[in-house]
Amino acid sequence: MSSNRKGYIASISGPVVIAKGIPDIKMGEVVYVGNEELLGEVVRVMQDSFAVQVYEDTSGLKPKEPVIATGKLLVAELGPGLMAQTFDGIQRPLKNIEELVGPFIKRGVKVNPLPRNKKWHFIPKVEKGAKVSSGDIIGVVPETPLVEHRIMVPIGVSGTVVEVVPEGDYTIEDPVLVIENNGKRQELTMKQEWPVRQARPYKERLTSEVPLLIGQRIIDTFFPIAKGGAGAIPGGFGTGKTVTLHKVSMYSDSQIVVYIGCGERGNEIAEMLKEFPELTDPKSGRPIIERSIVIANTSNMPVSAREASIYMGVTIAEYYRDQGYDVTLIADSTSRWAEALREIAGRLGELPVERGYPAYLPDKIAEFYERGGRVLALGQPERSGSVTVLGAVSPPGGDYNEPVTIHTLRFVGTMWALDTDLAYRRHFPAINWLKSFSQYADIVEKWWVKNVSPEFPKYRKKALRLLTVASEIEAIASVVGEGALPDDQRLILLTSEIIKEGFLRQTALTGEDVFCKPEKQYWLLKLMMDFFDKSYELIRRRVSIEEISKLPEIYEMMRVKEDERGLAAVKELYDRVMSKLDEIAKRHGVTIGVTAEEVVA
Ligand code: ADP
């Protein structure tokens, strides 16, 4: 395509510009719009005109100003220098946070996403004469103290290595390898590009049986997500979406986090960015920013760039997946993204279907979540990587019965349902245990059985069942009063209180309870469920619930999660609770041994 394909603006409607004069314009092509050369992308091609969504503020644009076609698709620039960076939706690096809250980001400025003059220490991994093709690792670069960047042969490129640079410092534009294919020489650098709207290819899709551990009990134990899975976290304003997603970026055992702050207020994202460099990775003690990339697109930036930021983020995540990493991609919030789609569709005069959203909303949502997954990457050496996708959904008024929430739930494997009532009562994380689900629970159970305890699945199922039964009893108790209930039902209520307070409730702030290791999660649950079983046996043998509920250990079960001694404290309490119950049995001359499986089985 020739580079001087030039047209002109016919009309302007918010972020959408109708242009004319480039007959061979292509769908998805990047164009520069107006005298200031604002970046835009062709979203519709008509008989003698085309529509462009402009990624920058269009105020001041006038008809007849020029439109220049580039012949290129919207791409992400990939290479060393991505890590620890903050970009806007079209990958312009945001050097300082003030840009986020300022009235406008400067328009029409063309800046390189990755620094051109910075030198990286390249260590070659192939030799002269080797045959290389798509995805092969040709060298590595220590990108940050936490991430080794693996330089890959770009997709679709192959040949025989005729020259390799020695280990040393190079910029991303210096050739590091020369290959030859059918007599044609090609220089490879550390930089490559990929069109953001296309999923990057891989060898094979793999199933994932490994959980992404977050250290939050309600998630890891009850509603887990597998590495490479997709999850949604819907919740009304102030229910804790952002706090939960921060927990995931800090504590989850993924190696890399790509965080897309999409359409949220500038000062919220700015606050997060100020916090980020201060947070340290609990495993390495290094700042977590060294393994994170932030795409920030605030509510004061143009809506179309919000749309692009989602694709930009997912493409960068896939690029690190292909290097062999477990990547977590977080989008907060996908509702703001969907609103951007709605606005653009409206400007294009598309027929709205549900609540103003275009008919292709479900396809777009599916496309986004489907870019998650665990894969065998292309190229040598053989390696697998994953992208776990987590999207916050902010349904207006907390009403889940709206298009974005409904369609999202069709395409994700887990949902952490945030609950306004719980948040109001300051029960955090405010994830509702009766409404949330996880299709990964059965799959990752194998990991728990192998790494924690063969008894884990039994305790998990029983506890969930007990919580459900308890909610039914609570409804009755609210009418007749708890005192009118039989003792076995009161024991169920007591145990569910212990689980809610001592297990489900967990601080996001500081101290021992911020991150709960899998083994401690298991022992806490075992403590509570074995307490239930044993107490149930006593009650069946006419011991009164009062005698059990006045044990001081009840309170301790609710607090032991915070004990600085960690797992040791839980095990110690376990022994004490069991022997206290044995003492009661002895006092009443009863023997216990039969389990209470039938109550909650
Ligand atoms: P959202 O993003 O859903 O609007 P936030 O994540 O900003 O909500 O949470 C709102 C407030 O709720 C926080 O400022 C914090 O005070 C409280 N909060 C949320 N989650 C937790 C948690 N896990 N532990 C303690 N407080 C929490």
Tab-separated table of N, CA and C in Angstrom, residues 195-312:
chain	number	residue	atom	x	y	z
A	195	PRO	N	-0.641	-7.146	15.929
A	195	PRO	CA	-1.932	-6.432	15.890
A	195	PRO	C	-2.799	-6.801	17.091
A	196	VAL	N	-3.235	-5.792	17.829
A	196	VAL	CA	-3.861	-6.059	19.129
A	196	VAL	C	-5.185	-6.805	19.055
A	197	ARG	N	-5.857	-6.707	17.909
A	197	ARG	CA	-7.175	-7.348	17.841
A	197	ARG	C	-7.109	-8.819	17.441
A	198	GLN	N	-5.892	-9.306	17.201
A	198	GLN	CA	-5.765	-10.731	16.865
A	198	GLN	C	-5.094	-11.473	18.008
A	199	ALA	N	-5.665	-12.640	18.355
A	199	ALA	CA	-5.048	-13.453	19.395
A	199	ALA	C	-3.714	-13.973	18.866
A	200	ARG	N	-2.687	-13.987	19.702
A	200	ARG	CA	-1.398	-14.538	19.266
A	200	ARG	C	-1.490	-16.058	19.189
A	201	PRO	N	-0.876	-16.636	18.152
A	201	PRO	CA	-0.998	-18.086	17.969
A	201	PRO	C	-0.137	-18.885	18.953
A	202	TYR	N	-0.494	-20.155	19.125
A	202	TYR	CA	0.262	-21.058	20.006
A	202	TYR	C	0.189	-22.447	19.398
A	203	LYS	N	0.927	-23.376	20.002
A	203	LYS	CA	0.964	-24.734	19.449
A	203	LYS	C	-0.295	-25.498	19.813
A	204	GLU	N	-0.658	-25.398	21.088
A	204	GLU	CA	-1.743	-26.248	21.568
A	204	GLU	C	-2.342	-25.629	22.821
A	205	ARG	N	-3.652	-25.785	22.968
A	205	ARG	CA	-4.286	-25.316	24.197
A	205	ARG	C	-4.212	-26.421	25.241
A	206	LEU	N	-3.842	-26.094	26.451
A	206	LEU	CA	-3.707	-27.112	27.499
A	206	LEU	C	-4.785	-26.898	28.556
A	207	THR	N	-5.151	-27.979	29.244
A	207	THR	CA	-6.059	-27.772	30.367
A	207	THR	C	-5.214	-27.420	31.585
A	208	SER	N	-5.824	-26.756	32.522
A	208	SER	CA	-5.055	-26.329	33.673
A	208	SER	C	-5.648	-26.899	34.943
A	209	GLU	N	-4.818	-27.601	35.680
A	209	GLU	CA	-5.297	-28.183	36.934
A	209	GLU	C	-4.667	-27.475	38.118
A	210	VAL	N	-3.930	-26.415	37.827
A	210	VAL	CA	-3.222	-25.723	38.901
A	210	VAL	C	-3.986	-24.459	39.280
A	211	PRO	N	-4.290	-24.300	40.567
A	211	PRO	CA	-5.011	-23.083	40.947
A	211	PRO	C	-4.093	-21.862	40.952
A	212	LEU	N	-4.674	-20.717	40.666
A	212	LEU	CA	-3.965	-19.455	40.885
A	212	LEU	C	-4.235	-19.116	42.348
A	213	LEU	N	-3.230	-19.249	43.171
A	213	LEU	CA	-3.446	-19.034	44.606
A	213	LEU	C	-3.334	-17.561	44.944
A	214	ILE	N	-4.313	-17.103	45.706
A	214	ILE	CA	-4.380	-15.679	45.990
A	214	ILE	C	-4.137	-15.406	47.467
A	215	GLY	N	-4.341	-16.453	48.296
A	215	GLY	CA	-4.141	-16.268	49.730
A	215	GLY	C	-5.379	-15.767	50.433
A	216	GLN	N	-6.450	-15.563	49.651
A	216	GLN	CA	-7.745	-15.197	50.223
A	216	GLN	C	-8.539	-16.501	50.327
A	217	ARG	N	-8.964	-16.825	51.546
A	217	ARG	CA	-9.565	-18.139	51.773
A	217	ARG	C	-10.825	-18.379	50.969
A	218	ILE	N	-11.694	-17.351	50.925
A	218	ILE	CA	-12.970	-17.612	50.241
A	218	ILE	C	-12.733	-17.926	48.763
A	219	ILE	N	-11.665	-17.371	48.205
A	219	ILE	CA	-11.366	-17.637	46.800
A	219	ILE	C	-10.637	-18.976	46.661
A	220	ASP	N	-9.512	-19.120	47.314
A	220	ASP	CA	-8.698	-20.326	47.118
A	220	ASP	C	-9.448	-21.595	47.497
A	221	THR	N	-10.129	-21.567	48.620
A	221	THR	CA	-10.792	-22.779	49.091
A	221	THR	C	-12.140	-22.998	48.409
A	222	PHE	N	-12.959	-21.960	48.368
A	222	PHE	CA	-14.337	-22.189	47.916
A	222	PHE	C	-14.570	-21.879	46.440
A	223	PHE	N	-14.009	-20.778	45.956
A	223	PHE	CA	-14.295	-20.387	44.565
A	223	PHE	C	-12.995	-20.137	43.801
A	224	PRO	N	-12.225	-21.216	43.596
A	224	PRO	CA	-10.892	-21.044	43.017
A	224	PRO	C	-10.932	-20.718	41.529
A	225	ILE	N	-9.822	-20.200	41.059
A	225	ILE	CA	-9.654	-20.002	39.623
A	225	ILE	C	-8.383	-20.744	39.222
A	226	ALA	N	-8.445	-21.423	38.075
A	226	ALA	CA	-7.264	-22.147	37.599
A	226	ALA	C	-6.365	-21.176	36.852
A	227	LYS	N	-5.075	-21.483	36.840
A	227	LYS	CA	-4.175	-20.669	36.013
A	227	LYS	C	-4.595	-20.829	34.562
A	228	GLY	N	-4.861	-19.725	33.902
A	228	GLY	CA	-5.359	-19.798	32.531
A	228	GLY	C	-6.874	-19.756	32.469
A	229	GLY	N	-7.519	-19.632	33.620
A	229	GLY	CA	-8.983	-19.555	33.666
A	229	GLY	C	-9.474	-18.127	33.472
A	230	ALA	N	-10.806	-18.006	33.488
A	230	ALA	CA	-11.404	-16.682	33.337
A	230	ALA	C	-12.383	-16.462	34.477
A	231	GLY	N	-12.323	-15.301	35.070
A	231	GLY	CA	-13.198	-15.025	36.206
A	231	GLY	C	-13.771	-13.618	36.138
A	232	ALA	N	-14.959	-13.476	36.723
A	232	ALA	CA	-15.582	-12.157	36.767
A	232	ALA	C	-15.829	-11.792	38.214
A	233	ILE	N	-15.725	-10.523	38.487
A	233	ILE	CA	-15.977	-10.062	39.839
A	233	ILE	C	-16.946	-8.884	39.770
A	234	PRO	N	-18.232	-9.237	39.798
A	234	PRO	CA	-19.225	-8.169	39.714
A	234	PRO	C	-19.582	-7.627	41.094
A	235	GLY	N	-19.893	-6.365	41.135
A	235	GLY	CA	-20.305	-5.787	42.409
A	235	GLY	C	-20.620	-4.318	42.248
A	236	GLY	N	-21.547	-3.859	43.050
A	236	GLY	CA	-21.924	-2.450	43.023
A	236	GLY	C	-20.783	-1.582	43.539
A	237	PHE	N	-20.998	-0.309	43.485
A	237	PHE	CA	-19.986	0.659	43.908
A	237	PHE	C	-19.595	0.448	45.370
A	238	GLY	N	-18.292	0.433	45.636
A	238	GLY	CA	-17.815	0.358	47.014
A	238	GLY	C	-17.894	-1.010	47.662
A	239	THR	N	-18.108	-2.060	46.864
A	239	THR	CA	-18.211	-3.392	47.453
A	239	THR	C	-16.861	-4.086	47.553
A	240	GLY	N	-15.846	-3.524	46.924
A	240	GLY	CA	-14.503	-4.090	47.102
A	240	GLY	C	-13.886	-4.716	45.866
A	241	LYS	N	-14.357	-4.357	44.689
A	241	LYS	CA	-13.766	-4.915	43.466
A	241	LYS	C	-12.286	-4.547	43.366
A	242	THR	N	-12.034	-3.263	43.521
A	242	THR	CA	-10.669	-2.794	43.333
A	242	THR	C	-9.736	-3.378	44.391
A	243	VAL	N	-10.187	-3.378	45.626
A	243	VAL	CA	-9.353	-3.937	46.691
A	243	VAL	C	-9.042	-5.408	46.398
A	244	THR	N	-10.045	-6.180	45.988
A	244	THR	CA	-9.835	-7.602	45.697
A	244	THR	C	-8.849	-7.786	44.546
A	245	LEU	N	-8.996	-6.990	43.513
A	245	LEU	CA	-8.096	-7.137	42.368
A	245	LEU	C	-6.660	-6.719	42.714
A	246	HIS	N	-6.538	-5.756	43.611
A	246	HIS	CA	-5.186	-5.411	44.073
A	246	HIS	C	-4.559	-6.573	44.819
A	247	LYS	N	-5.373	-7.246	45.608
A	247	LYS	CA	-4.885	-8.427	46.332
A	247	LYS	C	-4.327	-9.436	45.342
A	248	VAL	N	-5.086	-9.635	44.258
A	248	VAL	CA	-4.656	-10.601	43.256
A	248	VAL	C	-3.320	-10.163	42.652
A	249	SER	N	-3.191	-8.863	42.344
A	249	SER	CA	-1.929	-8.457	41.713
A	249	SER	C	-0.765	-8.573	42.675
A	250	MET	N	-1.029	-8.374	43.959
A	250	MET	CA	0.064	-8.452	44.913
A	250	MET	C	0.442	-9.860	45.304
A	251	TYR	N	-0.567	-10.653	45.596
A	251	TYR	CA	-0.278	-11.917	46.274
A	251	TYR	C	-0.420	-13.159	45.412
A	252	SER	N	-1.078	-13.058	44.250
A	252	SER	CA	-1.307	-14.288	43.500
A	252	SER	C	0.043	-14.822	43.031
A	253	ASP	N	0.101	-16.134	42.828
A	253	ASP	CA	1.389	-16.711	42.457
A	253	ASP	C	1.596	-16.726	40.945
A	254	SER	N	1.105	-15.688	40.265
A	254	SER	CA	1.461	-15.566	38.850
A	254	SER	C	2.770	-14.791	38.781
A	255	GLN	N	3.486	-14.959	37.673
A	255	GLN	CA	4.801	-14.338	37.598
A	255	GLN	C	4.731	-12.901	37.101
A	256	ILE	N	3.659	-12.622	36.345
A	256	ILE	CA	3.530	-11.297	35.743
A	256	ILE	C	2.077	-10.836	35.839
A	257	VAL	N	1.894	-9.555	36.083
A	257	VAL	CA	0.543	-8.997	36.148
A	257	VAL	C	0.412	-7.863	35.139
A	258	VAL	N	-0.648	-7.929	34.343
A	258	VAL	CA	-0.974	-6.790	33.482
A	258	VAL	C	-2.285	-6.215	34.014
A	259	TYR	N	-2.244	-4.976	34.434
A	259	TYR	CA	-3.406	-4.364	35.093
A	259	TYR	C	-3.970	-3.277	34.183
A	260	ILE	N	-5.206	-3.477	33.749
A	260	ILE	CA	-5.825	-2.456	32.907
A	260	ILE	C	-6.820	-1.679	33.754
A	261	GLY	N	-6.499	-0.454	34.031
A	261	GLY	CA	-7.434	0.422	34.748
A	261	GLY	C	-8.248	1.118	33.677
A	262	CYS	N	-9.497	0.720	33.555
A	262	CYS	CA	-10.262	1.109	32.370
A	262	CYS	C	-11.453	1.976	32.750
A	263	GLY	N	-11.376	3.246	32.421
A	263	GLY	CA	-12.526	4.133	32.599
A	263	GLY	C	-12.825	4.504	34.036
A	264	GLU	N	-11.941	4.132	34.947
A	264	GLU	CA	-12.161	4.564	36.331
A	264	GLU	C	-11.657	5.996	36.477
A	265	ARG	N	-11.983	6.605	37.585
A	265	ARG	CA	-11.570	7.993	37.761
A	265	ARG	C	-10.041	8.103	37.846
A	266	GLY	N	-9.532	9.202	37.273
A	266	GLY	CA	-8.090	9.408	37.201
A	266	GLY	C	-7.411	9.355	38.557
A	267	ASN	N	-8.054	9.972	39.560
A	267	ASN	CA	-7.377	10.002	40.856
A	267	ASN	C	-7.335	8.629	41.523
A	268	GLU	N	-8.320	7.773	41.209
A	268	GLU	CA	-8.273	6.409	41.755
A	268	GLU	C	-7.085	5.643	41.185
A	269	ILE	N	-6.924	5.757	39.861
A	269	ILE	CA	-5.820	5.040	39.227
A	269	ILE	C	-4.486	5.651	39.663
A	270	ALA	N	-4.463	6.973	39.770
A	270	ALA	CA	-3.231	7.633	40.207
A	270	ALA	C	-2.840	7.158	41.602
A	271	GLU	N	-3.839	7.005	42.454
A	271	GLU	CA	-3.582	6.533	43.813
A	271	GLU	C	-2.980	5.132	43.785
A	272	MET	N	-3.560	4.308	42.913
A	272	MET	CA	-3.062	2.945	42.795
A	272	MET	C	-1.606	2.949	42.314
A	273	LEU	N	-1.314	3.806	41.345
A	273	LEU	CA	0.040	3.846	40.797
A	273	LEU	C	1.050	4.360	41.809
A	274	LYS	N	0.567	5.214	42.698
A	274	LYS	CA	1.473	5.692	43.743
A	274	LYS	C	1.749	4.581	44.746
A	275	GLU	N	0.706	3.773	44.992
A	275	GLU	CA	0.858	2.669	45.944
A	275	GLU	C	1.762	1.575	45.388
A	276	PHE	N	1.588	1.277	44.115
A	276	PHE	CA	2.251	0.127	43.492
A	276	PHE	C	3.754	0.036	43.785
A	277	PRO	N	4.529	1.107	43.521
A	277	PRO	CA	5.976	0.984	43.737
A	277	PRO	C	6.331	0.731	45.199
A	278	GLU	N	5.382	1.034	46.104
A	278	GLU	CA	5.669	0.816	47.520
A	278	GLU	C	5.370	-0.615	47.946
A	279	LEU	N	4.609	-1.331	47.133
A	279	LEU	CA	4.245	-2.682	47.501
A	279	LEU	C	5.388	-3.626	47.167
A	280	THR	N	5.619	-4.558	48.083
A	280	THR	CA	6.675	-5.513	47.764
A	280	THR	C	6.092	-6.898	47.574
A	281	ASP	N	6.736	-7.618	46.693
A	281	ASP	CA	6.347	-8.980	46.389
A	281	ASP	C	6.702	-9.846	47.596
A	282	PRO	N	5.708	-10.534	48.192
A	282	PRO	CA	6.005	-11.259	49.427
A	282	PRO	C	7.068	-12.357	49.243
A	283	LYS	N	7.177	-12.901	48.048
A	283	LYS	CA	8.162	-13.987	47.841
A	283	LYS	C	9.588	-13.456	47.694
A	284	SER	N	9.747	-12.425	46.867
A	284	SER	CA	11.100	-11.972	46.552
A	284	SER	C	11.534	-10.764	47.371
A	285	GLY	N	10.550	-10.086	47.982
A	285	GLY	CA	10.876	-8.857	48.714
A	285	GLY	C	11.152	-7.671	47.792
A	286	ARG	N	10.973	-7.850	46.486
A	286	ARG	CA	11.219	-6.774	45.518
A	286	ARG	C	9.906	-6.030	45.261
A	287	PRO	N	9.986	-4.798	44.758
A	287	PRO	CA	8.742	-4.077	44.425
A	287	PRO	C	7.937	-4.826	43.357
A	288	ILE	N	6.628	-4.962	43.553
A	288	ILE	CA	5.850	-5.751	42.596
A	288	ILE	C	5.768	-5.086	41.221
A	289	ILE	N	6.059	-3.792	41.188
A	289	ILE	CA	6.029	-3.096	39.903
A	289	ILE	C	7.039	-3.726	38.935
A	290	GLU	N	8.067	-4.375	39.488
A	290	GLU	CA	9.084	-5.010	38.635
A	290	GLU	C	8.551	-6.215	37.871
A	291	ARG	N	7.334	-6.658	38.247
A	291	ARG	CA	6.738	-7.720	37.437
A	291	ARG	C	5.332	-7.323	36.964
A	292	SER	N	5.084	-6.026	36.895
A	292	SER	CA	3.755	-5.555	36.499
A	292	SER	C	3.825	-4.554	35.356
A	293	ILE	N	2.750	-4.527	34.591
A	293	ILE	CA	2.581	-3.513	33.542
A	293	ILE	C	1.190	-2.929	33.746
A	294	VAL	N	1.095	-1.631	33.712
A	294	VAL	CA	-0.210	-0.999	33.929
A	294	VAL	C	-0.649	-0.311	32.645
A	295	ILE	N	-1.884	-0.549	32.254
A	295	ILE	CA	-2.480	0.205	31.155
A	295	ILE	C	-3.545	1.071	31.813
A	296	ALA	N	-3.356	2.365	31.747
A	296	ALA	CA	-4.266	3.232	32.474
A	296	ALA	C	-5.098	4.030	31.505
A	297	ASN	N	-6.366	3.926	31.681
A	297	ASN	CA	-7.257	4.663	30.812
A	297	ASN	C	-8.362	5.233	31.640
A	298	THR	N	-8.236	6.476	31.958
A	298	THR	CA	-9.131	7.038	32.953
A	298	THR	C	-10.393	7.593	32.309
A	299	SER	N	-11.360	7.935	33.163
A	299	SER	CA	-12.653	8.382	32.647
A	299	SER	C	-12.545	9.709	31.900
A	300	ASN	N	-11.449	10.462	32.112
A	300	ASN	CA	-11.339	11.726	31.370
A	300	ASN	C	-10.605	11.567	30.037
A	301	MET	N	-10.184	10.327	29.725
A	301	MET	CA	-9.570	10.093	28.418
A	301	MET	C	-10.663	9.689	27.429
A	302	PRO	N	-10.416	9.856	26.134
A	302	PRO	CA	-11.464	9.537	25.149
A	302	PRO	C	-11.936	8.082	25.243
A	303	VAL	N	-13.250	7.888	25.052
A	303	VAL	CA	-13.818	6.540	25.266
A	303	VAL	C	-13.245	5.496	24.338
A	304	SER	N	-12.875	5.891	23.107
A	304	SER	CA	-12.404	4.864	22.185
A	304	SER	C	-11.062	4.289	22.630
A	305	ALA	N	-10.250	5.102	23.300
A	305	ALA	CA	-8.970	4.596	23.785
A	305	ALA	C	-9.198	3.585	24.905
A	306	ARG	N	-10.321	3.732	25.558
A	306	ARG	CA	-10.713	2.782	26.591
A	306	ARG	C	-10.954	1.414	25.950
A	307	GLU	N	-11.600	1.494	24.812
A	307	GLU	CA	-11.885	0.272	24.060
A	307	GLU	C	-10.567	-0.398	23.661
A	308	ALA	N	-9.626	0.398	23.168
A	308	ALA	CA	-8.346	-0.148	22.716
A	308	ALA	C	-7.519	-0.705	23.871
A	309	SER	N	-7.657	-0.116	25.060
A	309	SER	CA	-6.781	-0.510	26.170
A	309	SER	C	-6.943	-1.983	26.545
A	310	ILE	N	-8.158	-2.496	26.386
A	310	ILE	CA	-8.421	-3.897	26.701
A	310	ILE	C	-7.607	-4.810	25.772
A	311	TYR	N	-7.593	-4.473	24.498
A	311	TYR	CA	-6.871	-5.303	23.520
A	311	TYR	C	-5.368	-5.153	23.680
A	312	MET	N	-4.958	-3.928	23.976
A	312	MET	CA	-3.533	-3.669	24.200
A	312	MET	C	-3.044	-4.545	25.360
